[in-house]
Amino acid sequence: MLANGVAKQLVERRRPPKEWFWHEDVEDRPDSSSFPSGHTAAAVAFTAAVAPTWPWAGAVCAVPTVLVAVERVHSGAHYPSDVAAGAVIGLAAAALVRATPRLVVRHVG
């Protein structure tokens, strides 16, 4: 929600030029803002939320998370900085989700 619902609405950035890519996949990409990568944000958020509780699962999830980030750049959908921003948003979202129960208990209980 932070990446696609907020950040993409605040930052208008065109996708990388199609001429930069030699493969045909570049024709099939979204029309929305390139910044940030929502796919990367979601993958990083999930992995970062799981890893502290189940480190082995976090390690397993890290592999497809990195592949998602690389694929977003390779496909021409994003610049590397879009992916980096998506990763930062994902880490922040995971930290917020993990901290919320403690904050609620502290302020309500």
JSON list of N, CA and C in Angstrom, two decimals, residues 96-109:
[
{"chain": "A", "resi": 96, "resn": "LEU", "atom": "N", "xyz": [7.26, -1.72, 10.76]},
{"chain": "A", "resi": 96, "resn": "LEU", "atom": "CA", "xyz": [6.02, -1.18, 11.32]},
{"chain": "A", "resi": 96, "resn": "LEU", "atom": "C", "xyz": [5.05, -2.28, 11.72]},
{"chain": "A", "resi": 97, "resn": "VAL", "atom": "N", "xyz": [4.91, -3.27, 10.87]},
{"chain": "A", "resi": 97, "resn": "VAL", "atom": "CA", "xyz": [4.00, -4.40, 11.18]},
{"chain": "A", "resi": 97, "resn": "VAL", "atom": "C", "xyz": [4.49, -5.16, 12.41]},
{"chain": "A", "resi": 98, "resn": "ARG", "atom": "N", "xyz": [5.78, -5.39, 12.50]},
{"chain": "A", "resi": 98, "resn": "ARG", "atom": "CA", "xyz": [6.32, -6.13, 13.64]},
{"chain": "A", "resi": 98, "resn": "ARG", "atom": "C", "xyz": [6.23, -5.31, 14.93]},
{"chain": "A", "resi": 99, "resn": "ALA", "atom": "N", "xyz": [6.32, -3.98, 14.83]},
{"chain": "A", "resi": 99, "resn": "ALA", "atom": "CA", "xyz": [6.28, -3.13, 16.03]},
{"chain": "A", "resi": 99, "resn": "ALA", "atom": "C", "xyz": [4.87, -2.82, 16.49]},
{"chain": "A", "resi": 100, "resn": "THR", "atom": "N", "xyz": [3.89, -2.93, 15.64]},
{"chain": "A", "resi": 100, "resn": "THR", "atom": "CA", "xyz": [2.52, -2.53, 15.97]},
{"chain": "A", "resi": 100, "resn": "THR", "atom": "C", "xyz": [1.95, -3.22, 17.21]},
{"chain": "A", "resi": 101, "resn": "PRO", "atom": "N", "xyz": [2.06, -4.54, 17.35]},
{"chain": "A", "resi": 101, "resn": "PRO", "atom": "CA", "xyz": [1.50, -5.15, 18.57]},
{"chain": "A", "resi": 101, "resn": "PRO", "atom": "C", "xyz": [2.11, -4.58, 19.86]},
{"chain": "A", "resi": 102, "resn": "ARG", "atom": "N", "xyz": [3.42, -4.36, 19.88]},
{"chain": "A", "resi": 102, "resn": "ARG", "atom": "CA", "xyz": [4.04, -3.78, 21.08]},
{"chain": "A", "resi": 102, "resn": "ARG", "atom": "C", "xyz": [3.54, -2.38, 21.33]},
{"chain": "A", "resi": 103, "resn": "LEU", "atom": "N", "xyz": [3.40, -1.58, 20.28]},
{"chain": "A", "resi": 103, "resn": "LEU", "atom": "CA", "xyz": [2.91, -0.21, 20.44]},
{"chain": "A", "resi": 103, "resn": "LEU", "atom": "C", "xyz": [1.48, -0.18, 20.94]},
{"chain": "A", "resi": 104, "resn": "VAL", "atom": "N", "xyz": [0.66, -1.07, 20.43]},
{"chain": "A", "resi": 104, "resn": "VAL", "atom": "CA", "xyz": [-0.75, -1.13, 20.86]},
{"chain": "A", "resi": 104, "resn": "VAL", "atom": "C", "xyz": [-0.82, -1.53, 22.34]},
{"chain": "A", "resi": 105, "resn": "VAL", "atom": "N", "xyz": [-0.08, -2.55, 22.72]},
{"chain": "A", "resi": 105, "resn": "VAL", "atom": "CA", "xyz": [-0.07, -3.00, 24.13]},
{"chain": "A", "resi": 105, "resn": "VAL", "atom": "C", "xyz": [0.43, -1.88, 25.03]},
{"chain": "A", "resi": 106, "resn": "ARG", "atom": "N", "xyz": [1.46, -1.19, 24.61]},
{"chain": "A", "resi": 106, "resn": "ARG", "atom": "CA", "xyz": [2.04, -0.13, 25.43]},
{"chain": "A", "resi": 106, "resn": "ARG", "atom": "C", "xyz": [1.05, 1.02, 25.64]},
{"chain": "A", "resi": 107, "resn": "HIS", "atom": "N", "xyz": [0.30, 1.37, 24.59]},
{"chain": "A", "resi": 107, "resn": "HIS", "atom": "CA", "xyz": [-0.58, 2.53, 24.69]},
{"chain": "A", "resi": 107, "resn": "HIS", "atom": "C", "xyz": [-1.99, 2.19, 25.13]},
{"chain": "A", "resi": 108, "resn": "VAL", "atom": "N", "xyz": [-2.44, 0.96, 24.93]},
{"chain": "A", "resi": 108, "resn": "VAL", "atom": "CA", "xyz": [-3.79, 0.56, 25.34]},
{"chain": "A", "resi": 108, "resn": "VAL", "atom": "C", "xyz": [-3.76, -0.15, 26.69]},
{"chain": "A", "resi": 109, "resn": "GLY", "atom": "N", "xyz": [-2.79, -1.03, 26.83]},
{"chain": "A", "resi": 109, "resn": "GLY", "atom": "CA", "xyz": [-2.73, -1.86, 28.02]},
{"chain": "A", "resi": 109, "resn": "GLY", "atom": "C", "xyz": [-2.04, -1.19, 29.13]}
]
